[in-house]
Amino acid sequence: MSHVVIIGCGVVGATIAYELSKVKGLEITVVDRQPPALASTGAALGVLMGIISQKTKGKAWQMRQNSIQRYETLIPELETITGRKILFNRQGIIMLLPEPSTSCSEGDAGILQWEKLQEIRESQGFSLEIWDKAKLKQICPQVDNDKIVGAVYSRCDRQVDPTALTLALVDAAQHHGVSFKFGVQVLGIEPHPLPPPLSRGGDTEPHSLSPSHERGGGAEKYCYQLETTEGKIAADWFVVAAGLGSSLLTAQLQQMIDIRPVLGQALHLRLGYSLGNPDFQPVITGDDVHIVPVGAGDYWIGATVEFPSNKDEIPPNKELLESVRQQAIAFCPDLAKATTIRTWSGLRPRPEGRPAPVIGKLPGYNNILLATGHYRNGVLLAPATADAIREMIVHNDF
Ligand SMILES: Cc1cc2nc3c(=O)[nH]c(=O)nc-3n(C[C@H](O)[C@H](O)[C@H](O)COP(=O)(O)OP(=O)(O)OC[C@H]3O[C@@H](n4cnc5c(N)ncnc54)[C@H](O)[C@@H]3O)c2cc1C
């Protein structure tokens, strides 16, 4: 048995745990200093903007495509294993298109860009519809704003409740034998100058799912245990899925992956009835504000994007949250009648000076894998991230 320890049980760590739990020959432990889905994941809106994103090639597109496709099977799979219901909106995403702000040519370029994307997506097997104002009005009468000239409808994109998803992933992984240690903080990962012990669990040969020691020509270090608030945990692989906690853990290994916080605030509004057609409740998004139906006339609205002003401190700005609410009302005026049930905020883990997310081997280390820094798309990219980590462990494919 190869032992994999995953540090962090947000949506990323939980998805990795579940996907790895289906691989024979792995023992898996997940460690988190708090209960699951309480950090960034607990604040997320769960909007999965894959097909409607402007990414069309390379890894960025591949990951979006993989994730969107995996979600279609993942949700029913988890519901069957756990008996839990996961809110998963299959009605797609509508992106509102504003009128050209400065000149006609800019607006035309906007539409041209969408038409180009539509063509690419068609060739990739996905549908994007471009609606004019009249069609938008007919299908979504709740949108009433003079400055909106039309919309792009992506029927293949989705939205999922990130907390319900993460709890179901934990539950399903537990069904498959994964052990979870909540309330246990990882204090450090201990490197070892010597080759790894081969005799754990009676093995005398390196297991096929163990890290390859030839890789790196011996120059790379090997870690063999975690130090935690509840003692040491030995393992063959360490997966750092600790979001904002990843910086400190990697800094201790002299390979700091700098992950900084970006605050997001959101609101839960209760209208008591559905906006527009009750049978067609897609996510509506415009000007970076999402209106997310969550059932029975309730909507999540968000989110702000707030950068630290002083070191890593970001005091939530009430005015920014109010401007998000006002923007949602400007799109769908009926929302002015809604009551605010709850407001919340969370910190997105954003990698500094490099693109999100950070997935791969920690430089200089043979058996530490990074699955972190997902910034604004951790829920979207969790399945593709888990897939990449599984490939690294099963096929030593970095
Ligand atoms: C307001 C808001 C809206 C968002 N909306 C969306 C959206 O619509 N779609 C989307 O895809 N994404 C969205 N995101 C982004 C998304 O939430 C994140 O990208 C995602 O949750 C990151 O998941 P994670 O598992 O990497 O991190 P987290 O959820 O932050 O989990 C990391 C875990 O690691 C644990 N940990 C850290 N250090 C240690 C340690 N030393 N020892 C033990 N445990 C440790 C923490 O306790 C935590 O549980 C949003 C974020 C916010 C804030």
Coordinates of C-alpha atoms and ligand atoms in Angstrom, one line a residue:
M1 CA 0.0 0.0 0.0
S2 CA 1.2 3.5 -0.8
H3 CA 0.0 6.1 1.7
V4 CA -1.2 9.5 0.4
V5 CA -1.8 12.3 2.8
I6 CA -3.8 15.3 1.6
I7 CA -3.5 18.5 3.5
G8 CA -6.7 20.5 3.3
C9 CA -10.3 19.5 2.9
G10 CA -11.8 22.3 0.9
V11 CA -13.4 21.3 -2.4
V12 CA -10.0 20.6 -4.0
G13 CA -8.7 18.3 -1.2
A14 CA -12.0 16.5 -0.9
T15 CA -12.3 15.9 -4.7
I16 CA -8.7 14.5 -4.8
A17 CA -9.5 12.3 -1.8
Y18 CA -12.6 10.9 -3.5
E19 CA -11.0 10.3 -6.9
L20 CA -8.0 8.7 -5.4
S21 CA -10.2 6.5 -3.2
K22 CA -11.1 4.6 -6.4
V23 CA -7.5 3.7 -7.1
K24 CA -6.5 0.3 -5.8
G25 CA -3.4 0.1 -3.6
L26 CA -3.7 3.5 -2.0
E27 CA -4.3 4.3 1.6
I28 CA -5.5 7.9 1.9
T29 CA -5.6 10.3 4.9
V30 CA -7.0 13.8 4.7
V31 CA -5.9 16.3 7.4
D32 CA -7.6 19.7 8.0
R33 CA -7.3 22.1 10.9
Q34 CA -11.0 22.7 10.7
P35 CA -14.2 20.9 9.6
P36 CA -14.5 20.5 5.8
A37 CA -15.6 23.3 3.5
L38 CA -15.2 26.2 6.0
A39 CA -12.5 28.2 4.2
S40 CA -12.7 29.6 0.7
T41 CA -15.0 26.7 -0.4
G42 CA -17.6 27.7 2.2
A43 CA -17.9 31.2 0.7
A44 CA -18.0 30.2 -3.0
L45 CA -21.1 30.6 -5.2
G46 CA -20.3 27.4 -7.2
V47 CA -20.7 28.9 -10.6
L48 CA -19.0 26.7 -13.2
M49 CA -18.0 28.9 -16.1
G50 CA -16.3 26.5 -18.4
I51 CA -17.8 26.6 -21.8
I52 CA -18.6 30.3 -21.6
S53 CA -15.0 31.2 -20.5
Q54 CA -12.7 32.8 -23.1
K55 CA -10.2 29.9 -22.7
T56 CA -10.1 27.9 -26.0
K57 CA -6.9 25.9 -26.0
G58 CA -4.1 24.5 -23.9
K59 CA -4.3 23.4 -20.3
A60 CA -6.6 26.2 -19.2
W61 CA -9.3 25.0 -21.7
Q62 CA -8.6 21.3 -21.2
M63 CA -9.1 21.6 -17.4
R64 CA -12.4 23.5 -17.9
Q65 CA -13.7 20.9 -20.4
N66 CA -12.6 18.0 -18.2
S67 CA -14.3 19.4 -15.2
I68 CA -17.5 20.4 -16.9
Q69 CA -17.8 16.9 -18.3
R70 CA -16.8 15.1 -15.1
Y71 CA -19.4 17.0 -13.1
E72 CA -22.2 15.4 -15.2
T73 CA -21.2 12.0 -13.8
L74 CA -19.7 13.0 -10.5
I75 CA -22.9 14.5 -9.0
P76 CA -25.2 11.5 -9.6
E77 CA -22.4 9.2 -8.5
L78 CA -22.0 11.0 -5.2
E79 CA -25.8 11.2 -4.7
T80 CA -26.0 7.4 -5.2
I81 CA -23.1 6.6 -2.8
T82 CA -24.1 9.0 -0.1
G83 CA -27.9 9.3 -0.4
R84 CA -27.3 13.1 -0.1
K85 CA -29.0 15.6 -2.4
I86 CA -26.5 18.1 -4.0
L87 CA -28.0 21.3 -5.5
F88 CA -26.8 21.2 -9.1
N89 CA -28.3 23.6 -11.5
R90 CA -28.3 22.1 -15.0
Q91 CA -30.1 25.0 -16.7
G92 CA -26.9 26.8 -17.8
I93 CA -25.5 30.2 -17.5
I94 CA -26.7 33.4 -19.2
M95 CA -24.2 36.2 -19.6
L96 CA -25.7 39.6 -20.2
L97 CA -24.1 41.7 -22.9
P98 CA -23.9 45.5 -22.2
E99 CA -24.2 48.0 -24.9
P100 CA -20.9 49.3 -26.3
S101 CA -19.5 51.7 -23.7
T102 CA -17.5 54.1 -25.8
S103 CA -17.8 53.5 -29.5
C104 CA -19.9 51.3 -31.8
S105 CA -16.8 49.5 -33.1
E106 CA -16.0 48.3 -29.5
G107 CA -19.4 46.8 -29.1
D108 CA -19.2 45.2 -32.5
A109 CA -15.9 43.7 -31.6
G110 CA -17.6 42.3 -28.4
I111 CA -20.2 40.5 -30.5
L112 CA -17.6 39.4 -33.0
Q113 CA -15.6 37.9 -30.2
W114 CA -18.6 35.9 -28.9
E115 CA -19.4 34.8 -32.5
K116 CA -15.9 33.5 -32.8
L117 CA -16.1 31.7 -29.5
Q118 CA -19.4 30.3 -30.5
E119 CA -17.8 28.8 -33.6
I120 CA -14.9 27.3 -31.7
R121 CA -17.2 25.8 -29.1
E122 CA -19.3 24.3 -31.8
S123 CA -16.2 22.6 -33.2
Q124 CA -15.4 21.4 -29.7
G125 CA -19.0 19.9 -29.4
F126 CA -20.5 22.6 -27.1
S127 CA -23.4 25.0 -27.7
L128 CA -23.3 28.7 -27.1
E129 CA -26.4 30.8 -28.2
I130 CA -26.2 34.5 -28.8
W131 CA -29.5 36.2 -28.1
D132 CA -30.6 39.7 -29.1
K133 CA -32.5 41.9 -26.7
A134 CA -35.9 40.7 -27.9
K135 CA -35.0 37.0 -27.4
L136 CA -33.5 37.7 -24.0
K137 CA -36.7 39.6 -23.0
Q138 CA -38.9 36.7 -24.2
I139 CA -36.9 34.0 -22.3
C140 CA -35.9 36.0 -19.3
P141 CA -38.5 38.8 -18.7
Q142 CA -36.9 39.4 -15.3
V143 CA -34.0 41.1 -17.0
D144 CA -35.0 44.7 -17.5
N145 CA -32.2 47.1 -18.2
D146 CA -31.8 49.5 -21.1
K147 CA -28.1 49.0 -21.2
I148 CA -28.3 45.3 -21.9
V149 CA -28.3 44.6 -25.6
G150 CA -28.5 40.8 -25.5
A151 CA -27.0 37.7 -23.9
V152 CA -24.9 34.6 -24.5
Y153 CA -26.5 31.4 -23.3
S154 CA -24.3 28.5 -22.3
R155 CA -26.5 25.5 -21.7
C156 CA -23.7 23.2 -20.8
D157 CA -22.3 25.2 -17.9
R158 CA -23.5 24.5 -14.4
Q159 CA -23.7 25.7 -10.8
V160 CA -23.3 23.5 -7.8
D161 CA -23.6 24.1 -4.0
P162 CA -19.9 24.0 -3.0
T163 CA -20.5 23.0 0.6
A164 CA -23.0 20.3 -0.2
L165 CA -20.6 19.0 -2.8
T166 CA -17.6 18.9 -0.5
L167 CA -19.6 17.2 2.3
A168 CA -20.8 14.6 -0.2
L169 CA -17.2 14.1 -1.4
V170 CA -16.0 13.5 2.2
D171 CA -18.9 11.1 2.8
A172 CA -18.3 9.1 -0.4
A173 CA -14.5 9.0 0.2
Q174 CA -15.2 7.7 3.7
H175 CA -17.4 5.0 2.2
H176 CA -14.3 4.0 0.1
G177 CA -12.1 3.8 3.2
V178 CA -10.4 7.2 3.2
S179 CA -9.7 8.5 6.8
F180 CA -10.3 12.1 7.7
K181 CA -8.6 14.0 10.6
F182 CA -10.4 17.2 11.2
G183 CA -9.3 19.7 13.8
V184 CA -5.7 18.7 13.2
Q185 CA -3.2 21.3 11.9
V186 CA -0.2 20.4 9.8
L187 CA 2.8 22.2 11.3
G188 CA 5.3 21.0 8.7
I189 CA 6.4 18.4 6.3
E190 CA 9.7 16.8 7.2
P191 CA 12.3 16.3 4.4
H192 CA 14.7 13.3 4.6
P193 CA 18.1 13.2 3.1
L194 CA 18.1 9.4 2.8
P195 CA 16.1 7.2 0.4
P196 CA 12.6 6.5 1.6
P197 CA 12.0 3.5 4.0
L198 CA 10.8 0.6 1.9
S199 CA 9.8 -1.8 4.6
R200 CA 6.7 -0.1 5.9
G201 CA 3.7 -2.4 6.1
G202 CA 5.9 -5.4 5.3
D203 CA 6.8 -4.3 1.8
T204 CA 10.3 -5.1 0.7
E205 CA 10.1 -3.7 -2.8
P206 CA 9.0 -0.2 -3.7
H207 CA 5.3 -0.2 -4.5
S208 CA 4.3 0.7 -8.1
L209 CA 2.3 3.6 -6.7
S210 CA 5.3 4.9 -4.7
P211 CA 7.2 8.0 -5.9
S212 CA 9.9 7.3 -8.5
H213 CA 13.3 7.8 -6.9
E214 CA 15.2 7.8 -10.2
R215 CA 13.4 11.0 -11.2
G216 CA 15.6 14.0 -10.4
G217 CA 18.8 11.9 -10.4
G218 CA 18.9 11.8 -6.7
A219 CA 19.1 15.6 -6.4
E220 CA 15.6 15.8 -5.2
K221 CA 14.6 15.5 -1.6
Y222 CA 12.1 13.1 -0.3
C223 CA 9.6 13.8 2.5
Y224 CA 8.5 11.0 4.8
Q225 CA 6.3 12.5 7.4
L226 CA 4.0 15.3 8.5
E227 CA 4.3 17.0 11.9
T228 CA 0.8 17.8 13.1
T229 CA -0.8 19.1 16.3
E230 CA -1.7 15.4 17.0
G231 CA 1.7 13.9 16.3
K232 CA 3.5 12.6 13.2
I233 CA 1.9 11.0 10.1
A234 CA 4.2 9.0 7.8
A235 CA 3.3 8.7 4.1
D236 CA 4.7 8.1 0.6
W237 CA 2.9 11.1 -1.1
F238 CA 1.9 14.5 0.3
V239 CA -0.6 16.5 -1.5
V240 CA -0.8 20.2 -0.5
A241 CA -4.4 21.3 -1.1
A242 CA -4.3 23.8 1.7
G243 CA -5.4 26.9 -0.2
L244 CA -4.0 30.0 1.7
G245 CA -2.3 27.7 4.1
S246 CA 0.0 26.4 1.3
S247 CA 2.4 29.4 1.5
L248 CA 3.5 28.6 5.0
L249 CA 3.9 24.9 4.5
T250 CA 6.0 25.3 1.3
A251 CA 8.0 28.2 2.8
Q252 CA 9.2 25.8 5.5
L253 CA 10.6 23.6 2.7
Q254 CA 12.4 26.6 1.2
Q255 CA 10.2 26.5 -1.9
M256 CA 7.5 29.0 -1.0
I257 CA 4.5 29.0 -3.3
D258 CA 3.2 32.5 -2.6
I259 CA -0.6 32.4 -2.3
R260 CA -2.3 35.6 -1.4
P261 CA -5.9 36.3 -0.3
V262 CA -8.5 38.1 -2.4
L263 CA -11.7 38.8 -0.5
G264 CA -15.1 38.1 -1.8
Q265 CA -18.4 39.1 -0.2
A266 CA -21.8 37.8 -1.2
L267 CA -25.5 37.9 -0.1
H268 CA -28.4 35.6 0.2
L269 CA -31.6 37.3 -0.9
R270 CA -35.1 36.0 -0.3
L271 CA -37.7 37.1 -2.8
G272 CA -40.3 34.5 -2.0
Y273 CA -41.0 33.8 -5.7
S274 CA -39.0 32.9 -8.8
L275 CA -37.7 35.6 -11.1
G276 CA -39.2 35.2 -14.6
N277 CA -40.1 31.7 -15.6
P278 CA -40.1 29.4 -12.5
D279 CA -39.2 26.5 -14.8
F280 CA -36.2 28.2 -16.3
Q281 CA -33.8 29.4 -13.6
P282 CA -30.3 29.6 -15.0
V283 CA -27.5 31.5 -13.4
I284 CA -27.5 35.1 -14.7
T285 CA -24.2 36.9 -14.8
G286 CA -23.2 40.4 -15.9
D287 CA -20.4 42.8 -15.1
D288 CA -18.9 40.1 -12.9
V289 CA -22.0 39.9 -10.7
H290 CA -23.7 36.5 -10.5
I291 CA -27.4 36.0 -9.7
V292 CA -27.6 32.4 -8.6
P293 CA -31.0 30.8 -8.0
V294 CA -30.8 28.4 -5.0
G295 CA -34.5 27.3 -4.9
A296 CA -37.9 28.6 -3.8
G297 CA -37.4 32.3 -4.6
D298 CA -34.0 32.5 -3.0
Y299 CA -30.9 33.9 -4.7
W300 CA -27.2 34.2 -4.0
I301 CA -25.7 37.4 -5.3
G302 CA -22.0 38.0 -5.5
A303 CA -19.2 38.5 -5.3
T304 CA -16.9 41.4 -4.6
V305 CA -13.2 41.1 -5.6
E306 CA -11.1 42.9 -2.9
F307 CA -7.4 42.9 -2.8
P308 CA -5.3 43.4 0.4
S309 CA -4.5 47.0 1.1
N310 CA -2.2 46.4 4.1
K311 CA -0.1 43.2 4.0
D312 CA -2.7 40.4 3.9
E313 CA -5.4 42.3 5.7
I314 CA -8.7 42.9 3.8
P315 CA -11.4 44.5 5.9
P316 CA -14.7 43.8 4.0
N317 CA -15.9 46.9 2.3
K318 CA -19.6 47.4 2.9
E319 CA -20.0 49.8 0.0
L320 CA -18.6 47.3 -2.4
L321 CA -21.1 44.7 -1.3
E322 CA -23.9 47.2 -1.6
S323 CA -22.8 48.0 -5.2
V324 CA -22.9 44.3 -6.0
R325 CA -26.5 44.2 -4.7
Q326 CA -27.4 47.3 -6.6
Q327 CA -25.9 45.9 -9.8
A328 CA -28.1 42.7 -9.4
I329 CA -31.1 44.9 -8.9
A330 CA -30.2 47.0 -12.0
F331 CA -30.3 43.7 -14.0
C332 CA -33.4 42.3 -12.4
P333 CA -35.4 45.1 -10.7
D334 CA -37.6 42.7 -8.8
L335 CA -34.7 41.9 -6.6
A336 CA -35.2 45.3 -4.9
K337 CA -38.1 43.7 -3.1
A338 CA -36.0 40.9 -1.7
T339 CA -34.9 40.6 1.9
T340 CA -31.3 40.0 2.8
I341 CA -31.2 36.7 4.7
R342 CA -27.4 36.5 5.1
T343 CA -24.2 38.1 4.0
W344 CA -20.8 36.4 4.1
S345 CA -17.2 36.7 2.9
G346 CA -14.3 34.4 2.1
L347 CA -10.7 34.6 1.0
R348 CA -9.8 33.3 -2.5
P349 CA -6.4 31.7 -2.7
R350 CA -4.6 33.6 -5.5
P351 CA -1.1 32.7 -6.6
E352 CA 1.2 35.7 -6.7
G353 CA 3.0 36.3 -10.0
R354 CA 1.9 33.2 -11.7
P355 CA -1.3 31.9 -13.3
A356 CA -3.9 30.0 -11.2
P357 CA -4.0 27.2 -10.3
V358 CA -0.7 25.7 -9.1
I359 CA -0.7 22.0 -9.9
G360 CA 2.4 19.8 -10.0
K361 CA 5.4 18.7 -8.1
L362 CA 6.9 21.0 -5.5
P363 CA 10.3 21.9 -7.1
G364 CA 13.1 20.0 -5.5
Y365 CA 10.9 17.4 -3.9
N366 CA 10.1 14.0 -5.2
N367 CA 6.9 13.3 -3.4
I368 CA 5.2 16.6 -2.6
L369 CA 2.4 17.5 -5.0
L370 CA 0.7 20.9 -5.2
A371 CA -3.0 21.3 -5.8
T372 CA -3.5 24.9 -4.7
G373 CA -4.0 28.5 -5.7
H374 CA -7.3 28.0 -7.5
Y375 CA -8.2 31.7 -7.0
R376 CA -11.7 32.3 -8.5
N377 CA -12.3 28.8 -10.0
G378 CA -11.6 26.2 -7.4
V379 CA -15.0 24.7 -7.6
L380 CA -14.9 24.6 -11.4
L381 CA -11.5 23.1 -11.6
A382 CA -11.6 20.7 -8.7
P383 CA -12.4 17.6 -10.8
A384 CA -9.6 18.3 -13.4
T385 CA -7.2 19.0 -10.5
A386 CA -8.0 15.6 -9.0
D387 CA -7.5 14.0 -12.3
A388 CA -4.1 15.6 -12.7
I389 CA -3.0 14.5 -9.2
R390 CA -4.2 11.0 -9.8
E391 CA -2.1 10.8 -13.0
M392 CA 0.9 12.0 -11.1
I393 CA 0.5 9.3 -8.5
V394 CA -0.6 6.4 -10.7
H395 CA 1.6 7.0 -13.7
N396 CA 4.3 9.2 -12.3
D397 CA 3.1 11.6 -15.0
F398 CA 4.3 15.2 -14.0
Ligands
LIG1 C1 -17.1 34.8 -2.4 C2 -16.4 33.8 -3.2 C3 -17.1 33.3 -4.4 C4 -16.5 32.3 -5.1 N1 -17.2 31.8 -6.2 C5 -16.7 30.8 -6.9 C6 -17.4 30.3 -8.0 O1 -18.5 30.7 -8.3 N2 -16.9 29.2 -8.7 C7 -15.6 28.7 -8.4 O2 -15.2 27.8 -9.1 N3 -14.9 29.2 -7.4 C8 -15.4 30.2 -6.7 N4 -14.7 30.8 -5.6 C9 -13.3 30.3 -5.4 C10 -13.3 29.0 -4.7 O3 -14.0 29.2 -3.5 C11 -11.9 28.6 -4.4 O4 -11.1 28.6 -5.5 C12 -11.9 27.2 -3.8 O5 -12.8 27.1 -2.7 C13 -10.5 26.8 -3.3 O6 -10.6 25.5 -2.7 P1 -9.5 24.9 -1.9 O7 -9.9 23.5 -1.5 O8 -8.2 25.0 -2.6 O9 -9.2 25.9 -0.7 P2 -10.1 26.1 0.8 O10 -11.5 25.8 0.5 O11 -9.6 27.3 1.2 O12 -9.5 24.9 1.6 C14 -8.2 24.8 2.1 C15 -8.3 24.0 3.4 O13 -6.9 23.8 3.9 C16 -7.0 23.8 5.3 N5 -5.6 24.1 5.7 C17 -4.8 25.2 5.4 N6 -3.6 25.1 6.0 C18 -3.7 24.0 6.8 C19 -2.8 23.4 7.7 N7 -1.5 23.9 7.9 N8 -3.1 22.2 8.3 C20 -4.3 21.7 8.1 N9 -5.3 22.2 7.3 C21 -4.9 23.4 6.6 C22 -8.0 24.9 5.6 O14 -8.5 24.8 6.9 C23 -9.0 24.7 4.5 O15 -10.1 23.9 4.9 C24 -15.2 31.8 -4.8 C25 -14.6 32.3 -3.7 C26 -15.2 33.2 -2.9 C27 -14.5 33.7 -1.7

